[in-house]
XYZ file of C-alpha atoms in Angstrom:
731
model
C -0.022 -24.347 3.679
C -3.183 -23.000 5.523
C -0.742 -21.935 8.289
C 1.608 -20.505 6.454
C -0.399 -18.080 4.969
C -1.885 -17.128 8.125
C 2.054 -16.506 8.915
C 2.567 -14.665 5.562
C 5.105 -16.984 4.778
C 4.815 -16.969 0.893
C 7.916 -18.935 0.419
C 6.595 -22.034 2.388
C 3.341 -21.604 0.852
C 4.958 -21.977 -2.537
C 6.492 -24.783 -1.183
C 3.489 -26.951 -0.069
C 1.633 -26.093 -3.306
C 4.448 -27.327 -5.587
C 4.271 -30.558 -3.651
C 1.020 -31.040 -3.443
C 1.097 -30.587 -7.559
C 4.209 -33.143 -7.729
C 1.527 -35.770 -6.349
C -1.108 -35.272 -8.675
C 1.045 -35.173 -10.897
C 2.252 -38.549 -10.775
C -0.781 -39.828 -9.813
C -1.871 -38.301 -13.617
C 0.886 -40.285 -15.084
C 0.221 -43.481 -13.368
C -3.081 -42.885 -15.256
C -5.262 -41.720 -12.722
C -8.316 -39.634 -14.671
C -10.699 -39.735 -12.328
C -12.351 -36.130 -11.847
C -11.165 -34.997 -8.875
C -7.443 -36.114 -9.613
C -7.924 -33.753 -12.537
C -9.698 -30.928 -10.818
C -6.843 -31.115 -8.181
C -4.108 -30.747 -10.888
C -5.911 -27.702 -12.961
C -6.353 -26.104 -9.741
C -2.202 -26.222 -8.848
C -1.251 -25.410 -12.340
C -0.809 -21.763 -13.012
C -0.701 -21.422 -16.549
C -5.208 -21.277 -17.917
C -4.060 -23.050 -20.882
C -2.224 -26.100 -19.584
C -4.918 -26.443 -16.644
C -7.524 -26.463 -19.355
C -5.747 -28.804 -21.459
C -5.536 -31.191 -17.881
C -9.291 -31.127 -17.795
C -10.046 -31.858 -21.363
C -9.639 -35.277 -20.779
C -12.654 -35.636 -19.653
C -15.877 -35.496 -22.041
C -17.803 -32.005 -22.006
C -20.977 -34.262 -20.451
C -19.275 -35.342 -17.455
C -17.929 -31.537 -16.835
C -21.653 -30.052 -17.156
C -22.645 -32.542 -14.833
C -20.081 -32.448 -12.272
C -19.940 -29.154 -10.723
C -16.540 -28.342 -9.388
C -15.681 -29.046 -12.799
C -17.899 -27.377 -14.534
C -16.816 -24.196 -12.009
C -13.458 -24.927 -12.751
C -13.374 -25.334 -16.774
C -15.660 -22.266 -16.800
C -13.014 -20.274 -14.852
C -10.628 -21.170 -17.463
C -12.137 -20.918 -20.688
C -12.858 -16.753 -18.576
C -9.207 -16.578 -17.390
C -7.703 -17.200 -20.953
C -9.956 -15.145 -22.952
C -11.880 -17.570 -24.389
C -14.977 -16.434 -23.449
C -17.511 -18.065 -26.417
C -15.945 -21.509 -24.780
C -17.225 -20.421 -21.463
C -20.477 -19.487 -22.385
C -20.817 -22.689 -24.546
C -19.795 -25.344 -21.299
C -22.294 -22.817 -19.265
C -24.949 -23.300 -21.281
C -24.917 -26.912 -22.028
C -24.900 -27.370 -18.204
C -28.202 -24.769 -17.914
C -29.698 -27.363 -20.635
C -28.586 -30.506 -19.016
C -29.564 -29.560 -15.414
C -31.624 -26.377 -15.898
C -32.498 -27.079 -12.022
C -28.989 -26.020 -11.175
C -28.448 -23.297 -9.542
C -24.360 -23.116 -10.104
C -24.789 -23.323 -13.751
C -27.044 -20.588 -14.331
C -24.902 -18.752 -12.253
C -21.783 -19.770 -14.464
C -23.699 -18.208 -17.343
C -24.536 -15.396 -15.296
C -20.963 -14.672 -14.724
C -20.022 -15.223 -18.663
C -22.370 -12.919 -19.397
C -21.421 -10.293 -16.910
C -17.732 -10.702 -18.564
C -19.176 -10.413 -21.853
C -20.614 -6.667 -20.330
C -23.936 -8.138 -21.492
C -25.708 -7.137 -18.044
C -29.202 -7.548 -18.936
C -28.609 -11.553 -19.914
C -26.566 -11.686 -16.377
C -29.551 -10.346 -14.714
C -31.505 -12.467 -16.009
C -29.433 -15.886 -15.644
C -28.960 -14.465 -11.900
C -32.897 -14.101 -11.909
C -33.226 -17.274 -12.816
C -30.821 -19.054 -10.289
C -32.682 -17.099 -7.718
C -36.029 -18.504 -8.263
C -34.848 -21.845 -8.302
C -33.132 -21.330 -4.646
C -36.627 -20.164 -3.408
C -38.079 -23.642 -5.095
C -35.846 -25.264 -3.262
C -37.096 -24.065 -0.528
C -34.054 -21.455 0.148
C -31.724 -23.288 0.907
C -29.002 -21.388 3.121
C -25.651 -23.184 0.547
C -28.232 -22.019 -2.664
C -29.037 -18.630 -1.047
C -25.341 -18.555 -0.473
C -24.183 -19.346 -4.122
C -26.570 -16.408 -5.557
C -25.390 -13.800 -2.466
C -21.664 -14.656 -3.499
C -22.343 -14.339 -7.395
C -23.519 -11.102 -6.907
C -21.143 -9.487 -4.627
C -18.631 -10.581 -7.071
C -20.567 -8.981 -9.817
C -20.459 -5.662 -7.679
C -17.141 -5.191 -8.230
C -16.916 -6.270 -11.724
C -20.309 -4.726 -13.231
C -19.017 -2.268 -15.703
C -20.526 1.083 -15.150
C -21.132 2.634 -11.393
C -25.203 2.079 -11.527
C -24.638 -1.747 -12.981
C -22.256 -2.547 -9.619
C -24.886 -0.368 -7.282
C -27.199 -2.668 -8.679
C -25.464 -6.231 -8.106
C -25.000 -4.974 -4.394
C -28.491 -4.373 -3.644
C -29.548 -7.659 -5.043
C -26.668 -9.105 -2.556
C -28.414 -7.006 0.252
C -31.378 -8.199 -0.396
C -30.598 -11.804 0.490
C -29.056 -11.095 3.515
C -31.582 -11.295 6.279
C -32.838 -14.598 5.051
C -29.017 -15.504 4.985
C -28.671 -14.344 8.250
C -31.594 -16.263 9.705
C -29.811 -19.345 9.300
C -27.271 -18.894 11.545
C -27.586 -19.567 15.417
C -29.007 -16.512 17.962
C -25.046 -15.918 18.972
C -23.563 -15.778 15.502
C -26.220 -14.269 14.202
C -24.100 -10.338 13.884
C -20.860 -11.950 13.033
C -22.811 -13.383 9.788
C -24.306 -10.462 9.294
C -21.021 -8.712 9.379
C -19.453 -10.960 7.136
C -21.497 -10.927 4.392
C -21.597 -6.647 4.719
C -17.735 -6.829 4.483
C -17.905 -8.761 1.347
C -20.120 -6.196 -0.177
C -17.642 -3.173 0.845
C -20.217 -1.921 3.204
C -19.019 -0.159 6.663
C -21.938 -0.986 8.626
C -19.303 -4.195 8.695
C -17.342 -2.996 11.650
C -20.694 -1.702 13.434
C -21.372 -5.943 13.898
C -18.323 -6.763 14.555
C -17.623 -4.554 17.323
C -21.140 -5.493 18.556
C -19.735 -9.058 18.226
C -16.668 -8.231 20.058
C -19.079 -7.363 23.183
C -19.777 -10.836 23.692
C -16.244 -11.632 24.765
C -15.916 -14.647 21.536
C -13.238 -17.116 21.822
C -13.284 -18.654 18.685
C -9.593 -17.766 16.783
C -11.250 -17.658 13.631
C -14.054 -15.630 14.119
C -11.476 -12.966 15.560
C -8.834 -13.304 12.562
C -12.006 -12.156 10.141
C -12.403 -9.692 12.257
C -8.895 -8.322 12.467
C -8.038 -8.759 8.396
C -11.118 -6.261 8.250
C -9.641 -3.478 10.610
C -6.309 -3.960 8.873
C -8.020 -3.170 5.232
C -10.510 -0.840 6.297
C -10.166 2.750 8.375
C -13.431 3.489 9.627
C -15.228 6.659 10.853
C -15.035 7.040 14.394
C -12.409 3.936 14.865
C -9.112 3.624 15.688
C -8.612 0.716 12.866
C -4.914 0.503 13.988
C -5.732 0.243 18.059
C -8.637 -2.184 17.419
C -6.287 -4.339 14.963
C -3.710 -4.166 17.855
C -6.622 -5.176 20.551
C -7.855 -8.181 18.047
C -4.270 -10.058 17.886
C -3.579 -9.010 21.800
C -6.737 -11.639 22.416
C -5.641 -14.002 19.833
C -2.106 -13.900 21.516
C -4.022 -14.992 24.765
C -6.118 -17.491 23.394
C -3.296 -18.966 21.780
C -0.052 -18.444 23.248
C 2.059 -20.473 21.312
C 1.211 -19.590 18.084
C 3.875 -17.577 16.522
C 2.357 -15.991 13.734
C 0.323 -14.731 16.033
C 2.774 -12.902 18.161
C 4.603 -11.561 14.708
C 1.470 -10.183 13.466
C 1.045 -8.330 16.499
C 5.092 -7.306 16.929
C 4.822 -5.402 13.400
C 1.065 -3.705 14.292
C 2.948 -2.393 17.357
C 5.497 -1.155 15.078
C 3.162 0.371 12.463
C 1.805 2.590 15.648
C 5.206 3.250 16.208
C 5.478 4.972 19.559
C 8.906 3.940 21.293
C 6.908 1.552 23.786
C 5.601 -0.482 20.927
C 9.294 -1.306 19.178
C 10.376 -2.105 22.685
C 7.222 -4.433 23.629
C 7.486 -5.647 19.824
C 11.025 -6.691 20.265
C 10.592 -8.402 23.653
C 7.493 -10.342 22.425
C 9.996 -11.238 19.345
C 13.038 -12.233 21.129
C 11.173 -14.300 24.093
C 8.552 -15.778 21.363
C 10.014 -19.524 21.222
C 11.447 -20.290 18.043
C 11.849 -16.157 17.377
C 14.102 -16.101 20.451
C 16.624 -14.060 19.237
C 19.613 -16.916 19.746
C 17.347 -18.387 16.908
C 17.689 -18.227 13.022
C 13.931 -16.927 13.041
C 14.278 -14.868 15.802
C 17.679 -13.343 14.331
C 15.893 -13.027 11.134
C 12.718 -11.445 13.232
C 15.170 -8.975 15.151
C 16.437 -7.718 11.794
C 13.084 -7.060 10.104
C 12.136 -5.051 13.158
C 15.234 -2.638 13.004
C 14.781 -2.073 9.094
C 11.231 -1.194 9.762
C 12.062 1.564 12.156
C 13.217 4.121 10.370
C 11.685 7.369 11.589
C 14.052 7.822 13.891
C 17.591 10.358 14.581
C 20.714 9.351 12.122
C 22.423 8.046 15.211
C 19.976 5.762 15.754
C 19.030 4.489 12.601
C 23.053 3.853 11.771
C 23.542 1.727 15.057
C 20.052 -0.027 14.286
C 21.341 -0.815 10.564
C 24.298 -2.228 11.713
C 22.867 -4.652 14.111
C 20.582 -5.799 11.521
C 23.284 -6.753 9.421
C 25.308 -8.068 11.932
C 21.881 -10.670 12.657
C 21.347 -10.999 8.595
C 24.889 -11.708 8.622
C 24.866 -14.498 11.357
C 22.179 -15.864 9.318
C 24.604 -16.707 6.344
C 26.874 -17.984 8.091
C 24.830 -20.797 9.386
C 23.997 -20.995 5.717
C 20.298 -20.328 6.971
C 19.193 -17.306 4.903
C 16.754 -17.302 2.227
C 16.829 -15.278 -0.346
C 14.203 -12.913 1.022
C 17.134 -12.031 3.466
C 19.741 -11.733 1.013
C 17.143 -8.812 -0.888
C 17.107 -6.893 2.919
C 20.831 -7.676 3.597
C 21.604 -5.768 0.358
C 18.910 -3.056 0.907
C 20.521 -2.661 4.363
C 23.893 -2.303 3.192
C 22.979 0.049 0.858
C 21.255 2.320 3.362
C 24.190 1.894 4.871
C 26.043 3.641 2.361
C 23.988 6.565 1.901
C 24.189 6.967 5.823
C 28.523 7.061 5.134
C 28.615 9.418 2.621
C 32.066 8.881 0.225
C 32.884 12.889 1.687
C 32.768 11.450 4.622
C 34.414 8.239 4.518
C 34.901 6.881 1.176
C 36.480 3.897 1.527
C 33.840 2.473 4.101
C 31.086 3.947 1.625
C 32.727 1.492 -1.100
C 32.284 -1.099 1.090
C 29.194 -1.363 1.911
C 28.430 -0.768 -1.769
C 30.337 -3.597 -2.604
C 28.690 -5.737 0.405
C 25.094 -5.068 -1.032
C 26.521 -5.512 -4.542
C 27.860 -9.313 -3.048
C 24.016 -9.906 -1.613
C 22.373 -9.394 -5.051
C 24.867 -11.512 -6.201
C 24.357 -14.279 -3.863
C 20.231 -13.445 -4.988
C 20.737 -14.030 -8.415
C 22.396 -17.302 -8.030
C 19.214 -18.590 -7.269
C 17.026 -20.080 -10.348
C 14.268 -19.792 -8.476
C 13.411 -16.424 -8.332
C 9.517 -14.868 -8.641
C 8.822 -11.928 -10.666
C 8.690 -10.058 -7.436
C 12.085 -10.881 -6.587
C 13.293 -10.764 -9.322
C 12.027 -6.588 -9.912
C 14.002 -6.375 -6.549
C 16.758 -7.948 -7.708
C 17.123 -5.422 -10.641
C 15.907 -2.198 -9.312
C 18.628 -2.981 -6.403
C 21.340 -3.833 -8.896
C 20.551 0.106 -10.980
C 21.201 1.019 -7.774
C 24.676 0.059 -7.397
C 25.180 0.487 -10.901
C 25.890 -2.952 -12.365
C 24.619 -2.234 -15.296
C 25.440 -5.481 -17.537
C 23.710 -8.036 -13.897
C 20.608 -5.363 -14.308
C 20.142 -5.973 -17.898
C 20.681 -10.031 -17.837
C 18.069 -9.832 -14.755
C 15.568 -7.393 -16.550
C 15.577 -10.484 -19.443
C 15.231 -13.200 -17.219
C 11.762 -11.406 -15.724
C 10.752 -10.560 -19.332
C 11.007 -14.105 -20.483
C 9.356 -15.433 -17.404
C 6.207 -12.853 -17.753
C 5.819 -14.024 -21.317
C 6.391 -17.580 -20.508
C 3.222 -16.820 -17.575
C 1.084 -15.444 -20.289
C 0.932 -12.078 -18.105
C 0.921 -8.438 -19.927
C 3.573 -6.549 -17.313
C 5.440 -3.905 -18.752
C 7.598 -3.731 -15.259
C 10.435 -4.839 -17.548
C 10.168 -1.557 -19.634
C 9.889 0.523 -17.020
C 13.186 -1.214 -15.875
C 14.953 -0.794 -18.777
C 14.092 2.922 -18.579
C 15.370 3.748 -15.605
C 18.829 1.689 -16.377
C 18.939 4.235 -19.184
C 18.206 7.120 -17.438
C 20.527 6.250 -14.464
C 23.513 5.233 -17.037
C 23.053 8.579 -18.736
C 21.514 7.591 -22.016
C 20.482 9.908 -24.806
C 17.074 9.980 -26.290
C 15.997 7.793 -23.950
C 12.166 8.953 -24.092
C 12.441 8.767 -27.963
C 13.739 4.988 -27.410
C 10.599 4.404 -24.978
C 8.190 5.644 -26.407
C 8.217 3.209 -29.838
C 8.276 0.068 -27.280
C 5.675 1.180 -25.121
C 2.949 2.045 -28.193
C 3.748 -1.451 -29.198
C 3.233 -3.086 -25.757
C -0.189 -1.165 -26.044
C -1.241 -2.403 -29.220
C -0.598 -5.984 -27.941
C -3.587 -5.608 -25.028
C -6.218 -6.310 -27.125
C -5.081 -10.129 -26.886
C -4.798 -10.292 -23.411
C -7.377 -7.570 -22.285
C -10.291 -10.392 -22.737
C -8.393 -12.703 -20.156
C -8.095 -9.562 -17.450
C -11.123 -8.394 -15.230
C -11.785 -5.205 -14.217
C -9.632 -4.205 -11.376
C -6.685 -6.923 -13.030
C -7.027 -4.260 -16.083
C -6.938 -0.869 -13.816
C -3.800 -1.973 -12.426
C -2.251 -2.795 -15.409
C -3.769 0.683 -16.494
C -1.771 2.552 -14.255
C 1.432 0.651 -14.884
C 1.192 2.117 -18.171
C 0.284 5.300 -16.995
C 3.673 5.277 -14.601
C 5.815 4.615 -17.459
C 4.438 7.733 -19.574
C 5.065 9.308 -16.742
C 8.633 7.911 -16.561
C 9.282 9.275 -19.730
C 8.018 12.784 -19.127
C 4.384 12.132 -21.098
C 2.036 13.780 -18.468
C -0.999 13.572 -20.867
C -1.118 10.467 -21.804
C -0.004 9.405 -18.385
C -3.543 10.926 -17.065
C -5.528 9.786 -19.417
C -3.938 5.775 -18.680
C -4.857 6.847 -15.069
C -8.572 8.249 -16.131
C -9.085 4.729 -17.914
C -7.989 3.025 -14.865
C -10.373 5.225 -12.233
C -13.200 4.364 -14.485
C -12.392 0.817 -14.109
C -12.545 0.796 -10.705
C -12.744 3.248 -8.174
C -9.798 1.823 -5.926
C -7.634 3.681 -8.676
C -9.424 6.921 -8.240
C -6.188 8.114 -6.154
C -3.808 7.580 -8.848
C -5.777 9.748 -11.140
C -5.611 12.600 -8.746
C -1.869 12.985 -7.541
C -1.289 12.393 -11.622
C -3.315 15.615 -11.616
C -1.601 17.306 -8.817
C 1.858 16.570 -10.477
C 1.036 18.544 -13.741
C -0.173 21.194 -12.310
C -3.862 20.337 -12.580
C -4.880 21.141 -9.185
C -8.351 22.344 -9.786
C -9.085 19.574 -11.844
C -8.179 16.647 -9.410
C -10.609 18.129 -7.103
C -13.756 18.179 -9.231
C -12.256 14.681 -9.617
C -12.402 14.153 -5.923
C -15.916 15.833 -5.647
C -17.479 13.477 -7.712
C -15.641 10.444 -5.766
C -16.542 11.948 -2.676
C -20.167 12.646 -3.011
C -20.842 9.285 -4.563
C -19.254 7.115 -1.326
C -17.468 9.359 1.738
C -14.590 7.844 2.927
C -12.351 8.836 4.914
C -9.124 7.875 2.538
C -10.756 10.593 0.193
C -10.115 13.036 3.239
C -6.581 12.072 3.321
C -6.428 12.535 -0.147
C -8.240 15.994 -0.528
C -5.961 17.120 2.447
C -2.798 15.873 1.139
C -3.317 17.736 -2.468
C -4.405 20.909 -0.944
C -1.504 21.379 1.385
C 1.133 19.889 -1.183
C 2.399 22.417 -3.224
C 0.842 26.011 -3.628
C -2.719 26.123 -3.561
C -4.421 29.395 -4.965
C -7.417 30.772 -3.181
C -9.736 29.405 -5.827
C -8.397 26.154 -5.561
C -9.203 26.537 -1.700
C -12.544 27.848 -2.233
C -13.625 24.781 -4.773
C -12.814 22.443 -1.976
C -14.826 24.485 0.749
C -18.218 22.431 0.382
C -16.096 19.226 0.364
C -14.603 19.865 3.502
C -17.785 21.142 5.434
C -19.367 17.901 3.827
C -16.358 15.780 5.293
C -16.793 17.393 8.186
C -20.675 16.380 8.763
C -19.779 12.674 7.450
C -16.901 12.390 10.483
C -17.663 14.525 13.248
C -15.817 12.608 16.108
C -12.749 11.024 13.873
C -9.532 12.583 15.126
C -7.673 12.090 12.040
C -10.505 13.714 9.817
C -10.336 16.133 12.433
C -6.130 16.426 12.175
C -6.540 16.364 8.248
C -8.873 19.450 7.751
C -6.553 21.125 10.522
C -3.334 20.302 8.303
C -5.411 21.986 5.301
C -6.435 25.219 7.259
C -2.729 25.904 8.636
C -1.989 26.242 5.129
C -4.945 28.616 3.533
C -4.619 32.309 4.303
C -6.029 33.788 7.226
C -7.657 30.239 8.640
C -4.734 29.957 11.530
C -7.056 30.311 14.394
C -9.533 27.898 12.667
C -6.589 25.410 12.361
C -5.370 25.406 16.090
C -9.357 25.041 17.252
C -9.384 21.901 14.718
C -5.911 20.463 16.359
C -7.382 21.327 20.044
C -10.299 19.332 19.222
C -8.423 16.551 18.046
C -6.281 16.221 20.782
C -9.434 16.346 23.201
C -10.348 13.055 21.745
C -6.958 11.566 21.784
C -3.986 13.335 23.913
C -1.857 11.233 22.434
C -1.687 11.860 18.986
C 2.039 13.205 18.957
C 1.064 14.115 14.985
C -1.229 16.721 16.122
C 1.005 18.195 18.996
C 3.717 18.778 16.852
C 1.416 20.247 13.889
C 0.161 22.750 17.013
C 3.602 23.240 17.881
C 4.613 24.939 14.577
C 1.360 27.202 14.775
C 2.334 28.455 18.103
C 6.302 28.702 17.275
C 4.832 31.702 14.593
C 3.469 33.762 17.759
C 5.292 35.495 19.662
C 3.661 35.207 23.057
C 2.654 31.374 22.540
C 6.062 30.560 22.471
C 6.703 28.604 25.902
C 3.348 26.558 25.002
C 4.593 25.654 21.658
C 8.419 24.510 23.218
C 6.037 21.844 25.731
C 3.998 20.982 23.298
C 6.975 19.817 20.737
C 8.287 18.271 24.045
C 5.175 16.376 24.819
C 5.443 15.435 20.907
C 9.070 14.342 21.015
C 8.334 12.446 24.282
C 5.585 9.844 22.478
C 7.019 9.567 19.054
C 11.165 9.171 20.246
C 13.341 11.366 18.104
C 11.725 11.944 14.717
C 13.487 14.452 12.383
C 10.251 16.302 11.618
C 9.767 16.873 15.351
C 13.204 18.180 15.426
C 12.598 20.416 13.228
C 9.491 21.910 14.709
C 11.625 22.504 17.763
C 14.710 23.898 16.107
C 12.325 26.904 14.466
C 10.945 27.353 18.187
C 14.427 27.551 19.722
C 14.863 30.098 16.860
C 12.080 32.167 17.573
C 13.332 32.414 20.990
C 16.743 33.627 20.183
C 18.635 30.312 20.733
C 20.375 30.288 17.244
C 23.134 27.940 18.479
C 20.858 25.443 19.649
C 19.198 25.401 16.615
C 21.780 25.241 14.390
C 23.198 22.189 16.246
C 19.523 20.321 15.974
C 19.037 21.110 12.131
C 22.558 20.088 11.104
C 22.294 16.519 12.972
C 18.813 15.959 10.897
C 19.783 17.420 7.329
C 22.440 14.412 7.461
C 19.968 12.144 8.049
C 16.856 13.444 5.958
C 16.821 15.898 2.855
C 14.062 17.354 3.477
C 14.042 21.002 1.969
C 12.361 22.322 4.948
C 15.116 21.299 7.187
C 17.799 22.697 4.750
C 15.864 25.731 4.384
C 15.149 26.127 8.141
C 19.186 25.846 8.449
C 19.986 28.376 5.942
C 17.329 30.888 8.067
C 19.420 30.290 11.260
C 22.656 30.640 9.401
C 21.710 33.511 7.717
C 20.515 35.796 11.424
C 23.993 34.220 13.041
C 25.312 36.116 10.346
C 23.543 39.178 11.129
C 24.308 38.295 14.607
C 27.788 38.255 14.366
C 28.905 39.267 10.249
C 30.878 36.127 10.324
C 31.058 35.585 6.716
C 31.516 31.484 7.492
C 27.962 31.966 8.484
C 26.586 33.544 5.387
C 28.642 31.576 3.536
C 27.048 27.980 5.061
C 23.531 29.884 4.895
C 24.047 30.333 0.924
C 24.818 26.056 0.788
C 21.842 25.521 2.704
C 19.499 27.605 0.632
C 20.968 25.988 -2.554
C 20.371 22.835 -1.652
C 17.031 23.392 0.009
C 16.103 24.717 -3.397
C 17.552 21.304 -5.184
C 15.400 19.189 -2.580
C 12.220 20.923 -4.002
C 11.606 23.913 -1.184
C 9.433 25.435 -3.850
C 6.596 22.338 -4.223
C 7.593 22.014 -0.062
C 3.931 22.074 2.558
C 4.306 25.429 4.282
C 1.896 27.938 6.261
C 1.680 31.011 5.353
C 3.540 32.391 7.727
C 6.374 30.367 6.526
C 5.850 31.365 3.013
C 6.311 34.652 3.882
C 9.291 33.874 5.960
C 10.724 31.733 3.083
C 10.301 34.568 0.769
C 11.747 36.994 3.340
C 14.730 34.979 3.184
C 15.185 34.762 -0.643
C 15.132 38.449 -1.148
C 18.030 38.633 1.196
C 20.025 36.278 0.281
C 19.471 37.361 -3.300
C 20.560 41.235 -2.767
């Protein structure tokens, strides 16, 4: 199961866990009531109440005097929301064994869940004192450290979380001193990583300079850079280099090759896709003549989405053929069938009914048949049921969608997990079906769900509650109730800072951008991060930002520049903001040029710089050179082709621009592409007075408006051009 987990194969992990549970269940039924058997059986039982019932065969004294059982039973009581029982067990343990660290830490955990912070800190302090009295062994200190690290994520206030983090950090030097010198810097990185401290990156990079040969250590560091964007470090490139080293250390281990291929695909350069494909097709079990190889190749083709329509059509057709081969060999999994349905659905979009009605309907039917095979399985997990329902709604298979939603609802009830996903799916189904008064029908159901939360909230930690609140907020938005949605997003953000972006996006969507900037300012001053810089960029360049809103964000822009002076992605984000800010085009150009000095292969910066130069009559040749470089590096990305079309238009090459834009609007609904096509068609009309160009311009403009050109990301020069075209078309 651990090997399968390393390869991200959740189905195999579940299969091995199920086999293990069956073995322990058999031993239990044959009369084995030993502590270890009951402990393992309870750990493999997902339902907390059933797991607690299994441990109930042990008497309280045995639980209180056997550390693994004590931890498991307290954990189960916390999971089920029975906090008084958890406290009773933990207190009994401290009374029976007052010198045991585990009992005091369990009691501290219970107090923490009850938000009794002073008592939690007192119990943890007792554990620290005991650890010191015992000569400060590594194991005892590590137990205390782990408690404080976990508490730093759970404490009810920012001040409380910071206090717990300080307690944990105070133990790091002593813990590191137990390690041999060659691994001390690595262990320090691990401990800092567990506290979400960016200083872990510096430790890991210093450790890598020693050329470590331990794959487990490299995997831990790789996991860090996969999860984190660290100032001044290209995390994706670092992850690729680490995975390449793992492949060198274990060249026959398929999961490493698969991970390397996926990271190359994430970087997305044409040569990366080619390398990833070769890596997978030549990876033994993953060769194209094997089921695993065909499956992997299909996934590669599916994930490479940012390409021209012709390339995408060819890729999806090949992916469908590979998955069909798996099906003919009886090698398809449930996830394969879901992927096959997704492929057919997108192919149907690429072959619209007005182009080929028969083929369009055939593809939709094949997508539906693939989902039909998925629905026949009786072993679908909640995520698979969710994807199945979404696909059925999209394909307008209403009856089957309703059945799937009901199955998902029943499944979630048996798992005793509060989850409003079935309600969200029902609302989507009603809306797609065009039913009346959907919001009025849905709101009482949502309120009823919310009213039942009190009974389940005690079982959830802050992170789980935060995720649940985000789900509730998204449903409020789904039924067009923005204000209660914002309230629930705010509740989620108060519970866990990682939910902050959801609140900010909701404020922007409800035209409260200044409030979003205020929330951002508070978060950035607490803990500056790359993610927050990206977020600030996104909210300022999306829609129409007023001068007052830009002014409110100015101190944050300066602070971001100071905190991350040499980070290419931060420089690019700030340049994007300046490019959309009136009168700041020169500042944006300077930032783009600065970023390209740090990394000349930043094709997004090349494209954006070409966009600004494309607006300047004396910079047309430079603009064309820049966009050609970007296209060479990144491939035929539609937004880059759009930039090239704009430069062609500015150079007077209207027919070439029209041909290029016509090719990308067939594949992409971006309103900017349609607006620019409308502009080119209008210029052609003015040039030759052919009414076909005028009519085409009007149609393209209507499509641009329909697709949301009013809220698209535009530079001030583009806004002026947009308004000019609007005035001409309306006269």
